[in-house]
PDB file of C-alpha atoms in Angstrom:
ATOM      1  CA  MET E1051      -0.683 -21.959  -3.412  1.00 73.00           C
ATOM      2  CA  MET E1052       1.463 -19.507  -5.772  1.00 84.00           C
ATOM      3  CA  PRO E1053      -0.671 -16.971  -7.407  1.00 88.00           C
ATOM      4  CA  PRO E1054      -0.726 -16.899 -11.241  1.00 92.00           C
ATOM      5  CA  VAL E1055       1.274 -14.159 -13.445  1.00 94.00           C
ATOM      6  CA  ARG E1056      -0.551 -12.898 -16.735  1.00 94.00           C
ATOM      7  CA  LEU E1057       0.346  -9.957 -18.925  1.00 94.00           C
ATOM      8  CA  SER E1058      -2.632  -7.007 -19.229  1.00 94.00           C
ATOM      9  CA  LYS E1059      -3.688  -6.812 -22.932  1.00 94.00           C
ATOM     10  CA  SER E1060      -1.713  -3.523 -23.102  1.00 93.00           C
ATOM     11  CA  ALA E1061       1.338  -5.043 -21.952  1.00 95.00           C
ATOM     12  CA  GLU E1062       1.143  -8.095 -24.065  1.00 95.00           C
ATOM     13  CA  ARG E1063       0.320  -6.202 -27.244  1.00 95.00           C
ATOM     14  CA  TRP E1064       3.750  -3.913 -26.449  1.00 94.00           C
ATOM     15  CA  PHE E1065       5.715  -6.767 -25.431  1.00 96.00           C
ATOM     16  CA  LEU E1066       5.009  -8.932 -28.889  1.00 96.00           C
ATOM     17  CA  THR E1067       5.688  -5.621 -31.101  1.00 96.00           C
ATOM     18  CA  LYS E1068       8.684  -5.501 -29.656  1.00 95.00           C
ATOM     19  CA  ILE E1069       9.909  -9.389 -29.809  1.00 96.00           C
ATOM     20  CA  ALA E1070       8.571  -9.023 -33.508  1.00 97.00           C
ATOM     21  CA  GLU E1071      10.945  -6.056 -33.861  1.00 95.00           C
ATOM     22  CA  LEU E1072      13.849  -7.515 -32.281  1.00 95.00           C
ATOM     23  CA  ALA E1073      13.438 -10.773 -34.107  1.00 96.00           C
ATOM     24  CA  ASP E1074      13.706  -9.365 -37.545  1.00 97.00           C
ATOM     25  CA  VAL E1075      16.988  -7.982 -36.195  1.00 96.00           C
ATOM     26  CA  ASN E1076      17.985 -10.832 -33.854  1.00 97.00           C
ATOM     27  CA  PRO E1077      15.745 -13.598 -33.344  1.00 96.00           C
ATOM     28  CA  ALA E1078      17.976 -15.448 -30.675  1.00 97.00           C
ATOM     29  CA  ALA E1079      18.054 -12.186 -28.712  1.00 96.00           C
ATOM     30  CA  ALA E1080      13.839 -12.274 -29.119  1.00 96.00           C
ATOM     31  CA  ARG E1081      13.774 -15.957 -28.254  1.00 97.00           C
ATOM     32  CA  ASN E1082      15.986 -15.162 -24.980  1.00 97.00           C
ATOM     33  CA  LEU E1083      13.864 -12.238 -24.009  1.00 96.00           C
ATOM     34  CA  ILE E1084      10.746 -14.395 -24.220  1.00 96.00           C
ATOM     35  CA  ASP E1085      12.522 -16.998 -22.055  1.00 96.00           C
ATOM     36  CA  ARG E1086      13.684 -14.264 -19.503  1.00 96.00           C
ATOM     37  CA  LEU E1087      10.070 -12.933 -19.299  1.00 96.00           C
ATOM     38  CA  GLU E1088       8.785 -16.732 -18.389  1.00 95.00           C
ATOM     39  CA  ARG E1089      11.561 -16.860 -15.975  1.00 95.00           C
ATOM     40  CA  GLN E1090      10.582 -13.625 -14.331  1.00 94.00           C
ATOM     41  CA  LYS E1091       6.579 -14.776 -13.969  1.00 94.00           C
ATOM     42  CA  GLY E1092       7.823 -17.730 -11.987  1.00 92.00           C
ATOM     43  CA  LEU E1093       9.642 -15.488 -10.062  1.00 91.00           C
ATOM     44  CA  LEU E1094       6.631 -13.073  -9.480  1.00 90.00           C
ATOM     45  CA  SER E1095       4.422 -15.912  -8.727  1.00 87.00           C
ATOM     46  CA  SER E1096       6.763 -17.014  -5.925  1.00 84.00           C
ATOM     47  CA  PHE E1097       7.879 -13.603  -4.620  1.00 85.00           C
ATOM     48  CA  PRO E1098       5.202 -10.919  -5.716  1.00 72.00           C
ATOM     49  CA  ARG E1099       6.233  -8.396  -3.310  1.00 78.00           C
ATOM     50  CA  SER E1100      10.170  -8.843  -3.114  1.00 76.00           C
ATOM     51  CA  THR E1101      10.226  -5.729  -5.782  1.00 77.00           C
ATOM     52  CA  GLU E1102      10.262  -2.035  -5.002  1.00 74.00           C
ATOM     53  CA  ARG E1103       6.972  -0.041  -4.874  1.00 79.00           C
ATOM     54  CA  GLY E1104       5.991   1.663  -8.134  1.00 72.00           C
ATOM     55  CA  LEU E1105       4.875   5.226  -8.459  1.00 73.00           C
ATOM     56  CA  LEU E1106       1.339   4.576  -8.678  1.00 76.00           C
ATOM     57  CA  GLU E1107      -0.539   3.286  -5.636  1.00 77.00           C
ATOM     58  CA  GLY E1108      -0.881  -0.596  -5.623  1.00 82.00           C
ATOM     59  CA  THR E1109       1.858  -0.951  -8.343  1.00 87.00           C
ATOM     60  CA  ARG E1110       5.441  -2.455  -7.990  1.00 89.00           C
ATOM     61  CA  LYS E1111       8.455  -1.899 -10.551  1.00 89.00           C
ATOM     62  CA  VAL E1112      10.343  -5.049 -11.655  1.00 90.00           C
ATOM     63  CA  SER E1113      13.688  -4.097 -13.489  1.00 90.00           C
ATOM     64  CA  MET E1114      14.431  -6.868 -16.066  1.00 91.00           C
ATOM     65  CA  PRO E1115      16.809  -5.043 -18.416  1.00 90.00           C
ATOM     66  CA  PRO E1116      16.461  -4.054 -20.998  1.00 90.00           C
ATOM     67  CA  LEU E1117      12.777  -3.626 -19.835  1.00 93.00           C
ATOM     68  CA  VAL E1118      10.877  -2.646 -16.762  1.00 92.00           C
ATOM     69  CA  LEU E1119       7.703  -4.004 -15.690  1.00 93.00           C
ATOM     70  CA  THR E1120       4.813  -2.596 -13.862  1.00 92.00           C
ATOM     71  CA  ILE E1121       3.249  -5.137 -11.798  1.00 92.00           C
ATOM     72  CA  ARG E1122      -0.004  -5.135  -9.260  1.00 92.00           C
ATOM     73  CA  GLU E1123      -2.037  -7.932  -7.353  1.00 89.00           C
ATOM     74  CA  ARG E1124      -5.451  -8.009  -8.887  1.00 84.00           C
ATOM     75  CA  ASN E1125      -8.316 -10.873  -7.658  1.00 87.00           C
ATOM     76  CA  GLY E1126      -5.777 -12.996  -6.598  1.00 88.00           C
ATOM     77  CA  ILE E1127      -3.479 -12.757  -9.860  1.00 91.00           C
ATOM     78  CA  ILE E1128      -0.377 -10.736 -10.277  1.00 93.00           C
ATOM     79  CA  GLU E1129      -0.502  -9.016 -13.338  1.00 94.00           C
ATOM     80  CA  ILE E1130       2.133  -7.237 -15.237  1.00 94.00           C
ATOM     81  CA  ALA E1131       0.088  -4.209 -16.500  1.00 92.00           C
ATOM     82  CA  ALA E1132       2.581  -2.645 -18.379  1.00 91.00           C
ATOM     83  CA  ILE E1133       6.028  -3.113 -19.925  1.00 93.00           C
ATOM     84  CA  ARG E1134       8.024  -0.159 -20.871  1.00 90.00           C
ATOM     85  CA  ASP E1135      12.051   0.050 -22.471  1.00 86.00           C
ATOM     86  CA  ALA E1136      14.185   0.904 -19.319  1.00 76.00           C
ATOM     87  CA  ARG E1137      15.172   4.071 -21.315  1.00 71.00           C
ATOM     88  CA  GLN E1138      11.446   5.493 -21.360  1.00 66.00           C
ATOM     89  CA  ARG E1139      10.669   7.694 -18.438  1.00 60.00           C
ATOM     90  CA  ASP E1140       9.216   6.311 -15.143  1.00 56.00           C
ATOM     91  CA  ALA E1141       5.603   5.477 -14.625  1.00 49.00           C
ATOM     92  CA  PHE E1142       2.736   5.421 -16.816  1.00 49.00           C
ATOM     93  CA  ALA E1143       2.275   7.761 -19.600  1.00 50.00           C
ATOM     94  CA  PRO E1144      -1.576   8.949 -19.698  1.00 48.00           C
ATOM     95  CA  THR E1145      -2.236   6.996 -22.514  1.00 56.00           C
ATOM     96  CA  GLU E1146      -0.647   3.697 -21.135  1.00 55.00           C
ATOM     97  CA  LEU E1147      -2.596   4.484 -17.582  1.00 54.00           C
ATOM     98  CA  ARG E1148      -5.844   4.437 -19.588  1.00 53.00           C
ATOM     99  CA  ASP E1149      -5.163   1.426 -21.637  1.00 60.00           C
ATOM    100  CA  ALA E1150      -4.189  -0.480 -18.381  1.00 57.00           C
ATOM    101  CA  LEU E1151      -7.576   0.682 -16.977  1.00 54.00           C
ATOM    102  CA  TYR E1152      -9.420  -0.079 -20.025  1.00 53.00           C
ATOM    103  CA  ASP E1153      -7.911  -3.556 -20.368  1.00 57.00           C
ATOM    104  CA  GLU E1154      -9.208  -3.990 -16.374  1.00 53.00           C
ATOM    105  CA  GLU E1155     -12.941  -3.136 -17.266  1.00 50.00           C
ATOM    106  CA  THR E1156     -13.172  -5.268 -20.457  1.00 50.00           C
ATOM    107  CA  ASP E1157     -11.527  -8.338 -19.217  1.00 51.00           C
ATOM    108  CA  ASP E1158     -14.991  -9.002 -17.333  1.00 45.00           C
ATOM    109  CA  GLN E1159     -17.382  -8.149 -20.070  1.00 44.00           C
ATOM    110  CA  GLU E1160     -17.570  -9.469 -23.601  1.00 39.00           C
ATOM    111  CA  LYS E1161     -18.435  -6.084 -25.327  1.00 39.00           C
ATOM    112  CA  ILE E1162     -16.036  -3.520 -25.845  1.00 41.00           C
ATOM    113  CA  ASP E1163     -17.090   0.362 -26.083  1.00 43.00           C
ATOM    114  CA  ASP E1164     -15.745   2.717 -28.585  1.00 43.00           C
ATOM    115  CA  GLU E1165     -15.097   4.890 -25.834  1.00 44.00           C
ATOM    116  CA  PRO E1166     -11.839   4.450 -23.789  1.00 44.00           C
ATOM    117  CA  ALA E1167     -12.230   4.519 -20.176  1.00 46.00           C
ATOM    118  CA  GLU E1168     -11.124   7.500 -17.977  1.00 45.00           C
ATOM    119  CA  PRO E1169      -8.461   7.103 -15.813  1.00 41.00           C
ATOM    120  CA  ARG E1170      -9.315   6.622 -11.885  1.00 40.00           C
ATOM    121  CA  PHE E1171      -7.075   8.009  -9.466  1.00 35.00           C
TER     122      PHE E1171
END
């Protein structure tokens, strides 16, 4: 059975913001990018380890121009933990890492604390 692929909350927020910006300029390009992400999710479900290792332990980097996806396996799920523009620097910025870790902790609980989770290394 192939593992499901999902976006973390922070990756989904980032992607939806970028799609909304792109749709204002070029709706067809926005639809195309959504379709490409859906196809990429299918490939990741079938071949989650076929991409290069990421800079952070347990992550992999997926090139999907003009985007780069950071993925990880978590509880039998392939998670797209972060999405960034390919022109941005590699790996997580500290706030993106904090957001990804915070998403991980709040996925399993209903209550969201006011304080962000501290990064774990």
